[in-house]
Coordinates of C-alpha atoms in Angstrom, one line a residue:
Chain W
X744 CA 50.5 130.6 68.3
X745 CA 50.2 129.4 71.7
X746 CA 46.7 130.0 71.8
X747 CA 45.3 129.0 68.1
X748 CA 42.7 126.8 68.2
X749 CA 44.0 123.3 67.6
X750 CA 40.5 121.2 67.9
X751 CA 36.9 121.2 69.3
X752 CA 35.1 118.6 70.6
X753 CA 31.4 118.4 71.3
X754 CA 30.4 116.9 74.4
X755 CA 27.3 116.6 76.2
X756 CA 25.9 119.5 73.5
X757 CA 29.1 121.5 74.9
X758 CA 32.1 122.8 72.9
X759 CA 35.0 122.1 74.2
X760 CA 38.4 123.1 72.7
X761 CA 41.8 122.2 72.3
X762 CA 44.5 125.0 72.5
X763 CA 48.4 125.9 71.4
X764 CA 50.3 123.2 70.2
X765 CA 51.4 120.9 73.6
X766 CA 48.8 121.6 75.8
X767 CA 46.1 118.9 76.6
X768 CA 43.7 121.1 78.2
X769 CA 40.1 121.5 77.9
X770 CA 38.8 125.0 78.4
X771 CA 34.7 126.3 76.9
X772 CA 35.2 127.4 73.5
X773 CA 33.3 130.8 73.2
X774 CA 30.7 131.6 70.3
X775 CA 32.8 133.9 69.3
X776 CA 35.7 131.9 68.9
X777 CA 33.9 129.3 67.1
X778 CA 32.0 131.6 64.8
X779 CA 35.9 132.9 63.6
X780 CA 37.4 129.1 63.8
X781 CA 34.1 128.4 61.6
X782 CA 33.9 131.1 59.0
X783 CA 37.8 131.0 58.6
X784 CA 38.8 131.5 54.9
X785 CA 41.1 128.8 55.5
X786 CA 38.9 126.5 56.9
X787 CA 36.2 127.0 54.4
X788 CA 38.8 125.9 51.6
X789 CA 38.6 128.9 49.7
X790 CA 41.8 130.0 48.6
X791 CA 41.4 132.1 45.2
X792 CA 44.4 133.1 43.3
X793 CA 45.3 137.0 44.4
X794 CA 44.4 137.1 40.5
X795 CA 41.0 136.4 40.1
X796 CA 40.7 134.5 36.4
X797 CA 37.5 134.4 34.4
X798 CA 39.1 132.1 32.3
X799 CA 39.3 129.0 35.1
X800 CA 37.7 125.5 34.8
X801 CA 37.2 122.6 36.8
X802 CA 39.6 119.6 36.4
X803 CA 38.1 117.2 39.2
X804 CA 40.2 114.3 40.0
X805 CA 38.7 111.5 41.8
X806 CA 37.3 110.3 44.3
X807 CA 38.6 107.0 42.5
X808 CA 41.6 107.9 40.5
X809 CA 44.9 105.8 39.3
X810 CA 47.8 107.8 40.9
X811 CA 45.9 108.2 44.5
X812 CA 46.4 105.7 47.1
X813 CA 43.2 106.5 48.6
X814 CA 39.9 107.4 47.5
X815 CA 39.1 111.6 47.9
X816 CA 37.5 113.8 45.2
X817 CA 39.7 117.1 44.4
X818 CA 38.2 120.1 42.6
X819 CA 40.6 121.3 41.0
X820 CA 40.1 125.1 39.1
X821 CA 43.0 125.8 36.7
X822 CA 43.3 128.2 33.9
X823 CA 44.9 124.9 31.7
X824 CA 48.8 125.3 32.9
X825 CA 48.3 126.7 37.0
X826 CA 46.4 125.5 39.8
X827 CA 44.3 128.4 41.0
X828 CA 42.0 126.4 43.6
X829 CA 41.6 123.4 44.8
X830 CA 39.0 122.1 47.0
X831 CA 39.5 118.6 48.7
X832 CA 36.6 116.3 49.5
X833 CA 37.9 113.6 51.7
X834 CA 34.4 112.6 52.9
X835 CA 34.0 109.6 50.3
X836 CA 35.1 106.7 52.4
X837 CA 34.4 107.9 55.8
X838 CA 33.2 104.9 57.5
X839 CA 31.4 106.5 60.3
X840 CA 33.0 104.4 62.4
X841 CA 31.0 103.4 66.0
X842 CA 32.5 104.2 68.6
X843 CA 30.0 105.3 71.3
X844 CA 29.1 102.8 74.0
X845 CA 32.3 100.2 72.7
X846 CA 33.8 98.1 75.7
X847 CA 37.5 99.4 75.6
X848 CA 39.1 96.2 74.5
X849 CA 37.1 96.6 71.3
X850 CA 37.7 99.5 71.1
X851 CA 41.2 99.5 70.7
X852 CA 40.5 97.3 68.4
X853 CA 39.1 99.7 66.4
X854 CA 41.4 102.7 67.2
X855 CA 44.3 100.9 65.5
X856 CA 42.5 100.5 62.4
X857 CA 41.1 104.1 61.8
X858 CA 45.0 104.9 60.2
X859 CA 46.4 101.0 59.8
X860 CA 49.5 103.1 58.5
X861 CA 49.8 104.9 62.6
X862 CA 48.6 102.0 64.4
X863 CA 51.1 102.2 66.9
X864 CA 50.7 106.0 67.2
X865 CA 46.9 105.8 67.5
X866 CA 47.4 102.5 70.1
X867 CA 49.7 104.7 72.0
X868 CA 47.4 107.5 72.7
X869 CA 43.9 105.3 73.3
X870 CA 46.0 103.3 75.7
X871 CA 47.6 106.7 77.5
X872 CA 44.0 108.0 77.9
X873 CA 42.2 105.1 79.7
X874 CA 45.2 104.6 81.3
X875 CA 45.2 108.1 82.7
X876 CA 41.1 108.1 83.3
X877 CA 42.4 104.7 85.5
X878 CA 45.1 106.3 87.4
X879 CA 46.9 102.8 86.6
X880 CA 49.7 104.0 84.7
X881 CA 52.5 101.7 82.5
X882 CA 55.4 100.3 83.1
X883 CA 58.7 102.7 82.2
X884 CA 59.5 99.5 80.0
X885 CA 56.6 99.4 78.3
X886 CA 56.4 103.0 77.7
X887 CA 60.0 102.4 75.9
X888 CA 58.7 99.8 74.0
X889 CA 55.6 102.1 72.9
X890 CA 58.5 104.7 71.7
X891 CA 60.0 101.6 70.0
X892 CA 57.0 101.1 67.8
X893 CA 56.2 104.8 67.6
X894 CA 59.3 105.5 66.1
X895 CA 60.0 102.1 63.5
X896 CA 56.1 103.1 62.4
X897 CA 57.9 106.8 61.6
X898 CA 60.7 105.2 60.1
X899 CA 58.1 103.6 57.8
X900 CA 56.0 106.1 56.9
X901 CA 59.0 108.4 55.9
X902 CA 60.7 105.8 53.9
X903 CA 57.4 105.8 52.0
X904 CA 56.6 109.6 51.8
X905 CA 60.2 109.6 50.3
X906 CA 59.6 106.5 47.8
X907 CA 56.4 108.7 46.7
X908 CA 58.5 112.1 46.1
X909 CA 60.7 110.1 44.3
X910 CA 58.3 108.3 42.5
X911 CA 56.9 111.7 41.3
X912 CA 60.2 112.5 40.0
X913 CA 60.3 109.4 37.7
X914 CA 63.8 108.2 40.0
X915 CA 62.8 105.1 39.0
X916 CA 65.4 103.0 40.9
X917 CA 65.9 105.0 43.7
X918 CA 62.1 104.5 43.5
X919 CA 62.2 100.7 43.7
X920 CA 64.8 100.8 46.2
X921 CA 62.8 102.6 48.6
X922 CA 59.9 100.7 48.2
X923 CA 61.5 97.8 48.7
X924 CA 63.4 99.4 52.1
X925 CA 59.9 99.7 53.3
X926 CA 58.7 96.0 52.8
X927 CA 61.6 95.2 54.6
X928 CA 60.7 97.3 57.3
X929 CA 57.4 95.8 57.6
X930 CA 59.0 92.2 57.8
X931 CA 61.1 93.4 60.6
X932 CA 58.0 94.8 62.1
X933 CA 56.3 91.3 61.9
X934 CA 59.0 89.2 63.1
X935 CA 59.6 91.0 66.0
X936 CA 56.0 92.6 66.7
X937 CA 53.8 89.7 65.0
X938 CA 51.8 91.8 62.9
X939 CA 53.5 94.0 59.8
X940 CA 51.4 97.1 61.1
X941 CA 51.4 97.1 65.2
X942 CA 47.5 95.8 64.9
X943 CA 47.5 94.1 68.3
X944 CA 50.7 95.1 70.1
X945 CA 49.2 97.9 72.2
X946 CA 47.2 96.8 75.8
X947 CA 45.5 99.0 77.7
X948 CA 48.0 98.8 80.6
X949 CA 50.6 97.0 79.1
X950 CA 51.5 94.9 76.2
X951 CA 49.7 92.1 74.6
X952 CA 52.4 90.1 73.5
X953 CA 56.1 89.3 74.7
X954 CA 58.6 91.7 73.1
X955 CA 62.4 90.2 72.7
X956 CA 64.1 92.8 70.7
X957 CA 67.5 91.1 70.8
X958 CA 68.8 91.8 67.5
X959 CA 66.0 94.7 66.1
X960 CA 69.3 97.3 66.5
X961 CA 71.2 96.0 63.9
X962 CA 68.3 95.1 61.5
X963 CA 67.0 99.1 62.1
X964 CA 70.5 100.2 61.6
X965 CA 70.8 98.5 58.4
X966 CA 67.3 99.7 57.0
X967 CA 68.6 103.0 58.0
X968 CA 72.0 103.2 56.8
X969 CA 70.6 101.9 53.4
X970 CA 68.0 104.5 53.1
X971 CA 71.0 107.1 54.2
X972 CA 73.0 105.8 50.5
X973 CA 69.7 106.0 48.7
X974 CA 69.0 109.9 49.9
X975 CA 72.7 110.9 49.2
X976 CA 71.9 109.6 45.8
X977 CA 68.7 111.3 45.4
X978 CA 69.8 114.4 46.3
X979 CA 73.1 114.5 44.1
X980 CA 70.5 113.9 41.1
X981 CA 69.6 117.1 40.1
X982 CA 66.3 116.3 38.3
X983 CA 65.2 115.2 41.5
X984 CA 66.3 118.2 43.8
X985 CA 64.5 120.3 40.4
X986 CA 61.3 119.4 41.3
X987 CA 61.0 119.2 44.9
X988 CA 62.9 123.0 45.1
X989 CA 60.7 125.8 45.8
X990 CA 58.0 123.7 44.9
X991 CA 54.7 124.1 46.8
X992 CA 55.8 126.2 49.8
X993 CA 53.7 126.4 52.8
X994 CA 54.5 128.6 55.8
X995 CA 50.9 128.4 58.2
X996 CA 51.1 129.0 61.8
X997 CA 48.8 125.9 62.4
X998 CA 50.5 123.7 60.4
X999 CA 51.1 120.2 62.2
X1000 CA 53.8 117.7 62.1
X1001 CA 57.0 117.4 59.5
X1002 CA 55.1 120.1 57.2
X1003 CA 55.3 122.5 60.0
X1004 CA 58.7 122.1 61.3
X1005 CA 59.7 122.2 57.3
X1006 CA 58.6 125.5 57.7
X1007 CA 60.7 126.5 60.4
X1008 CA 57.6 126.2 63.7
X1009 CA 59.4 123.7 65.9
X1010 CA 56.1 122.2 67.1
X1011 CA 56.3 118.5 68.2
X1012 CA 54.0 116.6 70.8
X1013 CA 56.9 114.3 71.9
X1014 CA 58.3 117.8 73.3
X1015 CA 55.3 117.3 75.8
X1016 CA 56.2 113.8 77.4
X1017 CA 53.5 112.2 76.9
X1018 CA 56.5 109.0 76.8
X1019 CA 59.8 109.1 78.2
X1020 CA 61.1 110.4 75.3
X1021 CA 63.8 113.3 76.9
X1022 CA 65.5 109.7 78.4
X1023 CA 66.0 108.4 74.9
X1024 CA 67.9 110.8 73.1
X1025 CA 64.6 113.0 70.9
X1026 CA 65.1 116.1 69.1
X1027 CA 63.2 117.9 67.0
X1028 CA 64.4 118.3 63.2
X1029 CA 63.3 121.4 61.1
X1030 CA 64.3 123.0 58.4
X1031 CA 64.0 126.8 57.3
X1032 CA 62.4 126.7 53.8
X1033 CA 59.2 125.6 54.3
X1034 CA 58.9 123.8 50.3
X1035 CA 58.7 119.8 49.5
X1036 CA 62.4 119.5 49.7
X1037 CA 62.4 120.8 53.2
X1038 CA 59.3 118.4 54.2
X1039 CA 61.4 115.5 52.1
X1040 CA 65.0 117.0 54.4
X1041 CA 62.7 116.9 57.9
X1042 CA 61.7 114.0 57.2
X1043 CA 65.3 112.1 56.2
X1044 CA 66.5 113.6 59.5
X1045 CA 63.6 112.2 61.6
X1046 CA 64.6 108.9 60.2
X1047 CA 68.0 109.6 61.6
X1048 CA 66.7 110.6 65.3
X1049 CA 64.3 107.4 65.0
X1050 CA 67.2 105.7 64.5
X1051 CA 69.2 106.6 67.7
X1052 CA 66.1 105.9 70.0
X1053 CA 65.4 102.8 68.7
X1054 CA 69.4 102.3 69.3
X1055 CA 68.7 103.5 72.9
X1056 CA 65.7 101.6 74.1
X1057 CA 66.8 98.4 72.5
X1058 CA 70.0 98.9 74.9
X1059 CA 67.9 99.9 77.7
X1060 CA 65.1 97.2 77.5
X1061 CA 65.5 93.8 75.8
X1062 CA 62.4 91.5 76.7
X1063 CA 59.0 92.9 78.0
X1064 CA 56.4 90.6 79.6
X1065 CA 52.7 90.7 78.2
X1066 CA 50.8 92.8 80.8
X1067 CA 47.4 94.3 81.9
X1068 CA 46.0 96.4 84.1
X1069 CA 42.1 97.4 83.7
X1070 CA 40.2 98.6 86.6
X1071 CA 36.7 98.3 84.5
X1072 CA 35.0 100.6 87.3
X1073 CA 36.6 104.1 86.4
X1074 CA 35.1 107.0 85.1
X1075 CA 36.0 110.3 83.5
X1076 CA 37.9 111.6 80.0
X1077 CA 41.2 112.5 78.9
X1078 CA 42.9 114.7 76.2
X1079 CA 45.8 112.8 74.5
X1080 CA 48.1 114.3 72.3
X1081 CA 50.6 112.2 69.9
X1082 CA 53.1 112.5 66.9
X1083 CA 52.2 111.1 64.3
X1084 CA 54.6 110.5 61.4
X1085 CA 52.0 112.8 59.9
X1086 CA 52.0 115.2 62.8
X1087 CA 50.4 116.1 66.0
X1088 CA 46.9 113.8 66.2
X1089 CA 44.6 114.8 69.6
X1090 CA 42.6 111.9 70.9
X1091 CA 39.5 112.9 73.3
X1092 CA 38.4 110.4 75.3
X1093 CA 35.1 109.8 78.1
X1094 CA 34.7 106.0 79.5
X1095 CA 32.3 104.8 81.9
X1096 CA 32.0 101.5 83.5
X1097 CA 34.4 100.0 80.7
X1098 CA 32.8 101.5 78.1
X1099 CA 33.5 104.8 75.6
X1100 CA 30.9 107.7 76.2
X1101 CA 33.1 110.0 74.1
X1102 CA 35.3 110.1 71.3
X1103 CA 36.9 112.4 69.2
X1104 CA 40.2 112.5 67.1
X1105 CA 41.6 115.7 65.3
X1106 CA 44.1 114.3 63.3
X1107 CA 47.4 115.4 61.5
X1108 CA 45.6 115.0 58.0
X1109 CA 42.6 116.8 59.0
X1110 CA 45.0 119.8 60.3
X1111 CA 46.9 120.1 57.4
X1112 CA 44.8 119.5 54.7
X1113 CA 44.0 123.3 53.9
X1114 CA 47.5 124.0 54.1
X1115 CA 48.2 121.7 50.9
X1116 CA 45.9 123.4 48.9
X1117 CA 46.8 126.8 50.0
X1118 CA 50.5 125.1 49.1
X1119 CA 49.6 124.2 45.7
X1120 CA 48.3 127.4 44.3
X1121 CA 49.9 129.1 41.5
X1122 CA 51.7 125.8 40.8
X1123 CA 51.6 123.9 37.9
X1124 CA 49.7 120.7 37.3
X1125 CA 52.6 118.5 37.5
X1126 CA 53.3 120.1 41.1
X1127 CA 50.3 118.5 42.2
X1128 CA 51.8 114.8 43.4
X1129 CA 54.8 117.0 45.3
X1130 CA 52.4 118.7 47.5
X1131 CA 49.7 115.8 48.0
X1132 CA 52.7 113.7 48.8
X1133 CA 55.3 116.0 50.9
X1134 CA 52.4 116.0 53.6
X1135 CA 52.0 112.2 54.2
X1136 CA 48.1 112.4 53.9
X1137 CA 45.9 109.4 55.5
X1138 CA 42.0 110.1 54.3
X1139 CA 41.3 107.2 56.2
X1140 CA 41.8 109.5 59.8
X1141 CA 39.8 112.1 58.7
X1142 CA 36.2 110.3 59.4
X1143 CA 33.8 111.5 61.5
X1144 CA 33.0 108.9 65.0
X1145 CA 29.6 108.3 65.9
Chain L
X105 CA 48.7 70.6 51.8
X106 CA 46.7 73.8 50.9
X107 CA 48.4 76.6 51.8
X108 CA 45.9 79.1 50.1
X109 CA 44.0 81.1 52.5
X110 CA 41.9 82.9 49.6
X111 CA 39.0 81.6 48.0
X112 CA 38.9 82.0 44.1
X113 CA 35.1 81.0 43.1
X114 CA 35.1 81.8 39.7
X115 CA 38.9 82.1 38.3
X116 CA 38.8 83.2 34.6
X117 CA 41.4 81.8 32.4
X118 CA 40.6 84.4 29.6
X119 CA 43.5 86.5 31.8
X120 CA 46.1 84.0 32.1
X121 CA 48.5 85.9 29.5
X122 CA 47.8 89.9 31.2
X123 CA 46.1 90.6 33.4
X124 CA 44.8 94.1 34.9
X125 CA 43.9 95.1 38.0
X126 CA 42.0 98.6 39.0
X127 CA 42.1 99.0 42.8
X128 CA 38.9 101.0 44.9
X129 CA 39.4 101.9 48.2
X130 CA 35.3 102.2 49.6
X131 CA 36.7 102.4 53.0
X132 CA 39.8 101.6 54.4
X133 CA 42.3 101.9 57.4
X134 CA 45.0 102.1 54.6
X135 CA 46.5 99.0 55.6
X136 CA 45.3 96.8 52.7
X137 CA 45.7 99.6 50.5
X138 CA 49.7 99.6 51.2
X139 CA 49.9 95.7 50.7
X140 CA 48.4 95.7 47.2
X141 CA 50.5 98.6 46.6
X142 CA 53.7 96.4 47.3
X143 CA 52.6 93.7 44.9
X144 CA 54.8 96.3 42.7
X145 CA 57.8 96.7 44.5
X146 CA 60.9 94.3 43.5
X147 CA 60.5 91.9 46.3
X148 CA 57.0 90.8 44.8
X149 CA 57.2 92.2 41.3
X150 CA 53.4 91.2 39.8
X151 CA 54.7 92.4 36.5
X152 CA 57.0 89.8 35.4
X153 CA 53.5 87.9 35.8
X154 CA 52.0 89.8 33.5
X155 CA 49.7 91.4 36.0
X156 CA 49.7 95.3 36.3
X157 CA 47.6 98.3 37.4
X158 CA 45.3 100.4 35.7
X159 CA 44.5 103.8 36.5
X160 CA 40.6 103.3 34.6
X161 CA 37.8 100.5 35.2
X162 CA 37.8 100.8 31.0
X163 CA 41.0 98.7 30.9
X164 CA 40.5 96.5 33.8
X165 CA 40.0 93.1 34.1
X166 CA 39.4 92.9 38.0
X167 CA 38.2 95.1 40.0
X168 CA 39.9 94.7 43.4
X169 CA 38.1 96.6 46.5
X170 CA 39.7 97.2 49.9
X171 CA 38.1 98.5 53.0
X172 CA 34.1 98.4 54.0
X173 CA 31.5 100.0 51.6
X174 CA 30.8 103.9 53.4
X175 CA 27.7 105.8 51.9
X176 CA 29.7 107.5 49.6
X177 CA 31.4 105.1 47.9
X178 CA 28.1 103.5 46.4
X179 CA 28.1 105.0 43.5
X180 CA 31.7 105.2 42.3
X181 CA 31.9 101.4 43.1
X182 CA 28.7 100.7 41.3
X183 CA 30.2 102.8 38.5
X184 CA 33.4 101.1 38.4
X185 CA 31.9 98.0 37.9
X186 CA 29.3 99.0 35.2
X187 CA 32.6 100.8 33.4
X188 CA 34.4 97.5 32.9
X189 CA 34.2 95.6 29.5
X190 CA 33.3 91.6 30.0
X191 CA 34.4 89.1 31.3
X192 CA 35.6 90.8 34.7
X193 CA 36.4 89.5 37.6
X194 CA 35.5 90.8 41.6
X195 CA 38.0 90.6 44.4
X196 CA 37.7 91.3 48.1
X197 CA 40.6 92.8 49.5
X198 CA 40.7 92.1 53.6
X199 CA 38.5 91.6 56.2
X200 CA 36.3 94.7 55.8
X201 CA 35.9 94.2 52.0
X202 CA 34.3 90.9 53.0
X203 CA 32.3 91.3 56.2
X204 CA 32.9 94.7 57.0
X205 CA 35.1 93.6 60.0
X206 CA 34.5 95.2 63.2
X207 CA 34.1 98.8 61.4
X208 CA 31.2 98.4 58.8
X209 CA 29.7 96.2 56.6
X210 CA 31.4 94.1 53.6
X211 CA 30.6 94.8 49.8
X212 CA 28.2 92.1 49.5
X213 CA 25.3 94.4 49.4
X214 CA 26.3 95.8 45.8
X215 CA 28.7 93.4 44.4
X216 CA 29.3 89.6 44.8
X217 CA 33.1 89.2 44.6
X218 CA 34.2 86.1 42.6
X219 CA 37.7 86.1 44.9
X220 CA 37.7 86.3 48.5
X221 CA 41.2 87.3 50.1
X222 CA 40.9 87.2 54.0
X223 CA 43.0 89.1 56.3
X224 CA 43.4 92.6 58.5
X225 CA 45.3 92.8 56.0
X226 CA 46.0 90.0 53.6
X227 CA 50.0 90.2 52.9
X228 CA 51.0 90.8 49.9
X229 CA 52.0 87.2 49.1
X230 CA 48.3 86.4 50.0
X231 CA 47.0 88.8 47.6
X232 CA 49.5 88.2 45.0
X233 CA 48.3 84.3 45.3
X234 CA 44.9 85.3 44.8
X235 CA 45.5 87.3 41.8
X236 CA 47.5 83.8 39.9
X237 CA 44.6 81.7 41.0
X238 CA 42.0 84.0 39.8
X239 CA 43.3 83.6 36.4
X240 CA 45.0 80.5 35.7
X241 CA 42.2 78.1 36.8
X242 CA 43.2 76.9 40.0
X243 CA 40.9 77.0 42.9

């Protein structure tokens, strides 16, 4: 699937697209390709049952509902016991966020806070792109440090994605455990970062603030090997292995992220290098099955990996100066590519004079969103919070930029 | 010293005993949206205060929004609100649920919240504050 179409950007009344799953070039997309990319089945949401059933209805859930974290309006058509459709609406809270004409500083600003969950990830890739446009590159330190962050917001996320599964399952203490694993990461994260969610940490150039990460090794270790008792746990009850077991499979080509390497397609941006990550000890984790447990098994291996390059970089690096580096006079636009917890996010980027001229994000939500509700059909109801969760959705990324 | 950095403008002691929360989200990063979430995790626990979550505005005493008000939102906020029984209780989750931050405007247009709870995003202790001075009478 080297050459699927991974995301199009318009620019200047141009389409531009994004191919494969590592590549960061821009080539013309053709009519034609956009007219199949468009009129996709997939794309267009509608996945019907190979059954077609007269006897369906609409059970719509949201787009303000008790047992979502966010706010997103689901269609969903069942015949009372199966899912036979469902049809995701994640445009409520777009925010239509500004970008256009933003001086970069603010704009980063911004960046962060389209996922608050990914800061770091999103920092990361709006820093790499005006950083690239400037020919002004970072420091190899501060690239470590920006794997640092990438990789404790991962162990995060997964921690959480995990406390969700198992919430689903009614593991109730395994449950609160994790949950409480995760506030603990976010302390960490504070203490040593000075904000619980990376908001701030990322400079265009550099750092903006002093990073001493004497004694982060031990504190990730201890998350880590805590969360390694609570899995073995988990997955000796089998109630919870029940419901996560051939539940909600999903095998599609264009799959991003944890979800896709679940399924076997080893696609991972880090494999690119868009960080030093081949000098930290990264490999990719996948799994064959392609169902929530495997999503739920990627994911408690990534945690693992995270783990050793966090254990790597804090040997190789253990105070980096705040730094910056702006030339405001460049021009010209960049194609970043980052992993997300969620998966592969590309960032497309034009500045001029200091300020954004073009902006674009295909995110790792917005890839795989079709691919959960292809995932859910002919499932029961109660398999619905296994498949929204296994993915790691943020609607919050999937806006539009203006 | 005051080490509040909410403002609670109308607290209503009616709650004092249980009290319910329904959460909106008209617009957020997610940030805010995961610190409210860990007021029920054991390190902060908000039910052995007798406050607690309610999937529906019908059984809510607060209504607690987080994130800036998008188009789209209008109307499910507007019929959040309406849905509630009286007395109820507005609070502003975060920076864009005020203002609007630097993404948006703030929910002042529709609603006028009786707690303010500042912060990109409040921590959880912040909010959980906010929520016992909301209802026990303290400003």
């Amino acid at each position: 699937m080297d050459d699927c179409l991974s995301a199009v950007f318009k620019i200047d009344d141009e389409l531009l697209c994004v191919k494969g799953h590592i590549s960061t070039a821009m080539e013309p997309c053709s009519s034609a390709e956009l007219e199949r990319y468009e009129n996709s089945p997939l794309l267009l949401g509608r996945y019907m049952d190979s059954l077609e059933r007269s006897e369906k209805f609409n059970f719509n859930l949201g787009p303000v509902s008790g047992g979502l974290l966010e706010s997103i309006k689901m269609n969903v058509y069942t015949d009372g016991e199966r899912i036979v459709e469902i049809r995701p609406d994640p445009t409520f809270k777009d925010r239509k966020i500004k970008m256009g004409e933003a001086p970069l500083d603010n704009a980063l600003l911004k960046v962060e806070r389209i996922n608050g969950a990914f800061a770091a990830g999103f920092g990361t890739a709006f820093c790499l792109a005006v950083e690239e446009i400037q020919e002004t590159p970072a420091s190899f330190e501060t690239q470590l440090v920006r794997i640092l962050i990438s990789e404790i917001e991962r162990i995060s996320n997964h921690i959480h994605v995990i406390a969700k599964l198992s919430e689903g399952a009614s593991q109730n203490v395994a449950t609160s455990h994790l949950f409480a694993l995760e506030e603990r990461v976010r302390r960490i994260v504070s203490e040593y970062f000075g904000h619980r969610f990376f908001f701030g940490v990322n400079g265009i150039g550099g750092l903006e603030r002093n990073i001493d990460v004497k004694g982060l090794q031990d504190k990730v270790d201890g998350i880590v090997d805590e969360f390694s008792s609570i899995w073995d746990a988990l997955t000796s009850s089998r109630l919870f292995l029940d419901r996560l077991q051939t539940t909600c499979f999903s095998r599609k080509e264009w799959m991003v992220g944890p979800a896709a390497r679940a399924a076997n397609f080893r696609y991972d941006s880090r494999l690119s290098g868009y960080l030093p990550y081949e000098d930290v000890g990264f490999e990719v984790a996948s799994d064959d099955t392609g169902d929530v447990l495997s999503r739920a098994l990627v994911r408690q291996k990534e945690i693992e990996i995270s783990r050793n390059m966090v254990d790597e970089i804090c040997g190789k690096v253990r105070r980096v100066e705040k730094c910056r580096n702006i030339d405001p006079d460049k021009r010209g636009w960049s194609v970043k590519r980052v992993e997300t917890p969620s998966g592969d996010m590309i960032l497309f980027l034009g500045i001029s004079n200091g300020h954004i001229t073009d902006f674009g994000i295909r995110s790792a939500s917005t890839a795989n969103i079709l691919a959960f509700a292809q995932s859910a059909i002919s499932g029961i109801l109660t398999d619905f919070t296994f498949a929204w969760e296994s993915f790691g959705f943020w609607i919050s990324e999937m806006g539009e930029y203006i | 010293m005051d080490i509040h950095t909410s403002i609670v403008k109308r607290p209503e002691r009616t709650f004092k005993e249980s009290f319910t929360v329904f959460m909106i989200d008209t617009g957020s990063c997610g940030a805010c949206n995961l610190e409210v979430k860990s007021l029920t995790n054991p390190i902060y626990d908000m039910h052995r205060l007798g406050i607690f979550f309610t999937s529906t505005p019908r059984h809510a005493d607060a209504l607690l929004v987080v994130g800036v008000l998008s188009e789209k939102m209008k109307d499910p906020l507007r019929r959040a609100y309406e849905a509630m029984p009286d007395p109820k209780l507005v609070i502003a989750v975060g920076a864009c649920a005020l203002s609007g931050g630097i993404l948006g405007s703030g929910i002042r247009e529709m609603l006028d919240a009786d707690v303010l709870v500042p912060g990109c995003p409040p921590s959880p202790f912040t909010i959980l504050d906010a929520l016992i001075r909301s209802r026990d009478g303290q400003k």
